[in-house]
PDB file of C-alpha atoms in Angstrom:
ATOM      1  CA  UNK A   1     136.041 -80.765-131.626  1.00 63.00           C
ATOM      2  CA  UNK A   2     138.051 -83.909-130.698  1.00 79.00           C
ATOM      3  CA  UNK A   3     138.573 -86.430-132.454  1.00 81.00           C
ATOM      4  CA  UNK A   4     137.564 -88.483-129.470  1.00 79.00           C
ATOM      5  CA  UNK A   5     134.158 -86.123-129.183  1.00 82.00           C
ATOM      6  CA  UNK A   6     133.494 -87.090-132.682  1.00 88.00           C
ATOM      7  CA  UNK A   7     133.829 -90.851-132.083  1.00 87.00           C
ATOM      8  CA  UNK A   8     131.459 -90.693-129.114  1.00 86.00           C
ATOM      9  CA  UNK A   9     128.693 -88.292-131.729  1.00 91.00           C
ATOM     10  CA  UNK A  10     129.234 -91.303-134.167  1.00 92.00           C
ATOM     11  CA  UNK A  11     128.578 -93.844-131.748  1.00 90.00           C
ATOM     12  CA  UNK A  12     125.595 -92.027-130.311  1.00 91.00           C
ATOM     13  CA  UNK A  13     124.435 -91.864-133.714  1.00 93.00           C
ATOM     14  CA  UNK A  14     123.973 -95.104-134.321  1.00 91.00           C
ATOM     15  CA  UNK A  15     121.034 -97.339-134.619  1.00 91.00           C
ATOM     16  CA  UNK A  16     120.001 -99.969-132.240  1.00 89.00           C
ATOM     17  CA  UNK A  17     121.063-102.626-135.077  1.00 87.00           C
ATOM     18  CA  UNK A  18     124.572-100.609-135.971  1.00 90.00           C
ATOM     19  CA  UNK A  19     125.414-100.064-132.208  1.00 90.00           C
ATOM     20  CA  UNK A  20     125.262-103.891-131.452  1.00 88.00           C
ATOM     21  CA  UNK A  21     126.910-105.046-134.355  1.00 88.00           C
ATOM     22  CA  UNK A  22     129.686-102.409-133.674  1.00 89.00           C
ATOM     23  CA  UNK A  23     129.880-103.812-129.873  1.00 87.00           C
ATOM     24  CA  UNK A  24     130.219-107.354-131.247  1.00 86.00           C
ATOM     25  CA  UNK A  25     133.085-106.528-133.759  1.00 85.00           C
ATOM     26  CA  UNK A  26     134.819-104.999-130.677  1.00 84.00           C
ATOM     27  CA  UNK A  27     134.385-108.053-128.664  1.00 82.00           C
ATOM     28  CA  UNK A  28     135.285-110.139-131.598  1.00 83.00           C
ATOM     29  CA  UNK A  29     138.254-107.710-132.372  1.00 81.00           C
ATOM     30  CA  UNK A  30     139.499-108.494-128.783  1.00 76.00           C
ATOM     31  CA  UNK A  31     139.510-112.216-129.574  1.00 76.00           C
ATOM     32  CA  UNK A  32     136.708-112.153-126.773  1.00 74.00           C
ATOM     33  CA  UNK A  33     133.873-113.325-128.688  1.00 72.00           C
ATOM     34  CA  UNK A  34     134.066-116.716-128.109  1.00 74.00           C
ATOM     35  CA  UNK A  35     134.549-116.790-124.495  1.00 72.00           C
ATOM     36  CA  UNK A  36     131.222-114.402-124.641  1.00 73.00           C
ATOM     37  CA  UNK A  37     129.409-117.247-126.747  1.00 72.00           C
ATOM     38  CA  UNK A  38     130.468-120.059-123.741  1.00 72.00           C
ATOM     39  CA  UNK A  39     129.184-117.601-121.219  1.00 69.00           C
ATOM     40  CA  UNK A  40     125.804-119.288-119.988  1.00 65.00           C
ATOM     41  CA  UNK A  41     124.948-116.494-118.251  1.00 68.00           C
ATOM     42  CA  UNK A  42     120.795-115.785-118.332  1.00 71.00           C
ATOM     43  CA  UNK A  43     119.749-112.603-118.187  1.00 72.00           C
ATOM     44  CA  UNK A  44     117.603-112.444-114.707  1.00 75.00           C
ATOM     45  CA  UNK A  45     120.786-114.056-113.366  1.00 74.00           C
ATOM     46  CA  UNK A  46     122.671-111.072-114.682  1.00 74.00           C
ATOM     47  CA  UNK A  47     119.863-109.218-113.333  1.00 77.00           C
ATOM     48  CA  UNK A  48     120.715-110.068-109.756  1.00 77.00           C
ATOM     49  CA  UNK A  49     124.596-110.073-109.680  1.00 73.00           C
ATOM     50  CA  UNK A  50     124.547-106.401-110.963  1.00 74.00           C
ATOM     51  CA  UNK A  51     121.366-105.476-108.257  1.00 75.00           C
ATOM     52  CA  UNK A  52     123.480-107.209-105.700  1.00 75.00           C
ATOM     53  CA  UNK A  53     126.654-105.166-106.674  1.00 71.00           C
ATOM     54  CA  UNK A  54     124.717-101.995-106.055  1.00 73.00           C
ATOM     55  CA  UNK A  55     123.852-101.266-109.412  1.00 72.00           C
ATOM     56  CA  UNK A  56     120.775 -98.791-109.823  1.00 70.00           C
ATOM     57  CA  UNK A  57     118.589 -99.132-112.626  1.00 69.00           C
ATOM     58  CA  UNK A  58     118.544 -95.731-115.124  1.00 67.00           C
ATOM     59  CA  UNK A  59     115.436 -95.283-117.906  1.00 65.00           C
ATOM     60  CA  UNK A  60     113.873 -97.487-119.720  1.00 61.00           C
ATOM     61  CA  UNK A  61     117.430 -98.669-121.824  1.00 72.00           C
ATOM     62  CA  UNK A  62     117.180-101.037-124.908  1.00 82.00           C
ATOM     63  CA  UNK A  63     119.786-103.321-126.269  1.00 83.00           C
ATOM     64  CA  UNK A  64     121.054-100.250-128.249  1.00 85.00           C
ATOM     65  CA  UNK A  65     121.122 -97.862-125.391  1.00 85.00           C
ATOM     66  CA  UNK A  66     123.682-100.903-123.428  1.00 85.00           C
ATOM     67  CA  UNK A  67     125.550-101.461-126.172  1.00 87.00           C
ATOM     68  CA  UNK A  68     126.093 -97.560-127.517  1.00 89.00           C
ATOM     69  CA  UNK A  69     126.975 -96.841-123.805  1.00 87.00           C
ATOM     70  CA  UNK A  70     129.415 -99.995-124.059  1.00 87.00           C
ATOM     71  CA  UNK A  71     131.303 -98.394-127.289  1.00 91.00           C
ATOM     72  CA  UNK A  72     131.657 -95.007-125.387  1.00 89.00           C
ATOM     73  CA  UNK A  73     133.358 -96.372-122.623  1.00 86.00           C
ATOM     74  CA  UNK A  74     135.965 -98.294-124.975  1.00 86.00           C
ATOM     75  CA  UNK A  75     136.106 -95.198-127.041  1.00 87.00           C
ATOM     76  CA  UNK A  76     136.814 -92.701-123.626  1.00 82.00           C
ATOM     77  CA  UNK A  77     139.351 -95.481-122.908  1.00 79.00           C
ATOM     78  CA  UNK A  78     141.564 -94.948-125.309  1.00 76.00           C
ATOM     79  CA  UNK A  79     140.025 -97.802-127.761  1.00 72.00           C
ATOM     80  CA  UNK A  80     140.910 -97.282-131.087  1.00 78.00           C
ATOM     81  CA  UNK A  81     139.037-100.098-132.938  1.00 84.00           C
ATOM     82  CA  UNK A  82     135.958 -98.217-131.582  1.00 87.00           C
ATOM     83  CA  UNK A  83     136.194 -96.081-134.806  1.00 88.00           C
ATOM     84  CA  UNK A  84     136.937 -98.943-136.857  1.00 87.00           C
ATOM     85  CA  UNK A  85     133.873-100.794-135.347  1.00 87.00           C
ATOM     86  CA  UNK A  86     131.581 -97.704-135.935  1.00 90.00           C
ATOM     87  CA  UNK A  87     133.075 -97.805-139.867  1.00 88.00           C
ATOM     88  CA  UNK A  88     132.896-100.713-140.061  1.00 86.00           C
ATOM     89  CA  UNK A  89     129.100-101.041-139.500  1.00 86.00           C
ATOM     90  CA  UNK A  90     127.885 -97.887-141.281  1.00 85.00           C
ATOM     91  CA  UNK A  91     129.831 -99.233-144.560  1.00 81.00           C
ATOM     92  CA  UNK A  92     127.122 -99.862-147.059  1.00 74.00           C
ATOM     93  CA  UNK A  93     128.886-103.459-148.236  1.00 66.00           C
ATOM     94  CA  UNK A  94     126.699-106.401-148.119  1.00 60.00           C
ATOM     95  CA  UNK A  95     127.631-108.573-144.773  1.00 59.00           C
ATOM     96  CA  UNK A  96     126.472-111.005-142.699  1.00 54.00           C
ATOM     97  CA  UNK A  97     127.123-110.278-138.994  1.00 57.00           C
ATOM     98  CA  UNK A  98     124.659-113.032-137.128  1.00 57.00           C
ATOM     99  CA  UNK A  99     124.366-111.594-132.976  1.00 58.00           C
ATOM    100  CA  UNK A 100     124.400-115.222-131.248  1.00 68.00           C
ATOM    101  CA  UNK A 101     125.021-113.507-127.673  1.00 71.00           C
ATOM    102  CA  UNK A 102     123.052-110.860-125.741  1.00 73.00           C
ATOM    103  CA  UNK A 103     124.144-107.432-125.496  1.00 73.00           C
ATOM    104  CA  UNK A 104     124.565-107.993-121.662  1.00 74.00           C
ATOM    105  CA  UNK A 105     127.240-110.701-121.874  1.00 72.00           C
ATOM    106  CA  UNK A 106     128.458-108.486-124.521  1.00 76.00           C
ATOM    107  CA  UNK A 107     128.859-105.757-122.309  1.00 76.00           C
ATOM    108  CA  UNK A 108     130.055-107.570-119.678  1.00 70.00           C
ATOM    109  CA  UNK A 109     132.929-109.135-121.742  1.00 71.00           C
ATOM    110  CA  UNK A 110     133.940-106.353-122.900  1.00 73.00           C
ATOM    111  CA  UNK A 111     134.257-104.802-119.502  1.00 70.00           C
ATOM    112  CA  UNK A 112     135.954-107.849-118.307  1.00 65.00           C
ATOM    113  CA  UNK A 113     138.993-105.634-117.091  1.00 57.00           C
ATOM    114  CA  UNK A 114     136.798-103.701-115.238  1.00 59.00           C
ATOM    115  CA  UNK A 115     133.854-106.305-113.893  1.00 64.00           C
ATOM    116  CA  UNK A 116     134.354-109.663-112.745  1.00 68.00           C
ATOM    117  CA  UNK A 117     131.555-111.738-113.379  1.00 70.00           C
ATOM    118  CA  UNK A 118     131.639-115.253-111.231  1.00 73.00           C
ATOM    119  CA  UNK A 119     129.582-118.026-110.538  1.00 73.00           C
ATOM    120  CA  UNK A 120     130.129-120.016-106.894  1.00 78.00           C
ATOM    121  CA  UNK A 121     129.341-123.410-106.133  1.00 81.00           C
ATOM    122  CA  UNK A 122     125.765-123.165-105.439  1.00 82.00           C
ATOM    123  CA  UNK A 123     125.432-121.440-109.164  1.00 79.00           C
ATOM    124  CA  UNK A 124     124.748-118.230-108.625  1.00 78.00           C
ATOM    125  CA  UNK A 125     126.545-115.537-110.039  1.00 75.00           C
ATOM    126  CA  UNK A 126     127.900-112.652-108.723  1.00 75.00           C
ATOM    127  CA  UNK A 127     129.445-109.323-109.770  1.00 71.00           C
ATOM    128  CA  UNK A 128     132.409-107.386-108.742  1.00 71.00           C
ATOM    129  CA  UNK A 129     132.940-103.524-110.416  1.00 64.00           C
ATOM    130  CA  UNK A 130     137.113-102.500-109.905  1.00 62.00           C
ATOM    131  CA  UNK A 131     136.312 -98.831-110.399  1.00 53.00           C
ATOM    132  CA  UNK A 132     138.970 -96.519-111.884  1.00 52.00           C
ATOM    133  CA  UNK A 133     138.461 -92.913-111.034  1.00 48.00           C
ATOM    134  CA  UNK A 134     138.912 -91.466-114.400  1.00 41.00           C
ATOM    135  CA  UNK A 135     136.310 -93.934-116.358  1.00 54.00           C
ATOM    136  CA  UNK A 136     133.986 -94.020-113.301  1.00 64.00           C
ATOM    137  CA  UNK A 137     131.077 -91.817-115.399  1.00 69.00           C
ATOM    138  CA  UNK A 138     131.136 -93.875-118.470  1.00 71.00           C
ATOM    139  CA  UNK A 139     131.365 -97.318-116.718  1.00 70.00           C
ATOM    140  CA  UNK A 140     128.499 -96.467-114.561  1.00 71.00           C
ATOM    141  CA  UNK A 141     126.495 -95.254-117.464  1.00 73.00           C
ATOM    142  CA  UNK A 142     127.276 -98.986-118.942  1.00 75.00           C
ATOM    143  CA  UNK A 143     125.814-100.736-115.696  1.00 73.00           C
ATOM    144  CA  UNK A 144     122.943 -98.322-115.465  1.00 74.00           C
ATOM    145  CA  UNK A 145     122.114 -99.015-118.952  1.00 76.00           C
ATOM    146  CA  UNK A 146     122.340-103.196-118.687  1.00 73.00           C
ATOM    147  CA  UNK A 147     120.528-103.166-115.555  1.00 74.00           C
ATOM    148  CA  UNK A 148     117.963-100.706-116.839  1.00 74.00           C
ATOM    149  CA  UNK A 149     117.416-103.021-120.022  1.00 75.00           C
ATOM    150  CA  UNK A 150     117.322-106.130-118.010  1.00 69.00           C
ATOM    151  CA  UNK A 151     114.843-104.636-115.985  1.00 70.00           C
ATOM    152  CA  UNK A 152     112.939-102.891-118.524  1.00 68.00           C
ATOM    153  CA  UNK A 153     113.771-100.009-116.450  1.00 56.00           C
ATOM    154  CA  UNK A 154     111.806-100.596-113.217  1.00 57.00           C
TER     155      UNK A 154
END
């Protein structure tokens, strides 16, 4: 087994609580979490850029499910904080890591290479998706997931 097929075991190992934390120390890692925390963007606004963009809903997907899928598709990218994330979370030390964002503008930041997320004029946002053949599974797995959770999976 890879090492990268072990990463993405880990990371679907995780709990709901260990797979957002993980996602935020990747975002934070990235020097990204701050521009996450000044991104006003609601949820049902979210919602309706990534409907708009052609973005199907999958299952029922929780905040876990959105941000596990997230860590994948760093960690099938090449990522290698991913691991350190994962470790980093799964450590039994004593820390405080306080999630001030949602796991959708998580997501979205993190993918910010690969999703441009824009407001116009009027104030409503919209989404673009650059897709790259080789990551086009895992980043569609990503939407699926956000839009499922957002939607509760209707």
């Amino acid at each position: 087994m890879s090492q990268r097929d072990e990463l993405v075991r880990e990371i679907r190992a995780l709990s709901d609580a260990e797979a957002v934390r993980a996602l935020t120390v990747l975002v934070e890692d990235r020097g990204l979490l701050s521009s996450a925390e000044q991104t006003a963007l609601p949820d049902g606004e979210l919602e309706e850029a990534l409907t708009a963009a052609g973005v199907e809903p999958g299952g029922g997907a929780g905040e876990g499910d959105v941000a596990r899928a997230a860590l994948e598709y760093a960690a099938l990218g090449g990522d290698g904080v991913v691991g350190e994330a994962v470790e980093y979370v799964r450590s039994p030390m004593e820390r405080f890591d306080p999630v001030s964002v949602s796991v959708g503008v998580l997501a979205v930041t993190l993918l910010q290479t690969e999703v441009v997320v824009k407001r116009d004029r009027r104030g409503r946002w919209s989404v673009t998706v650059r897709k790259r053949a080789l990551k086009d599974a895992a980043l569609a797995r990503v939407l699926t997931a956000l839009l499922s959770h957002l939607t509760d999976g209707k």
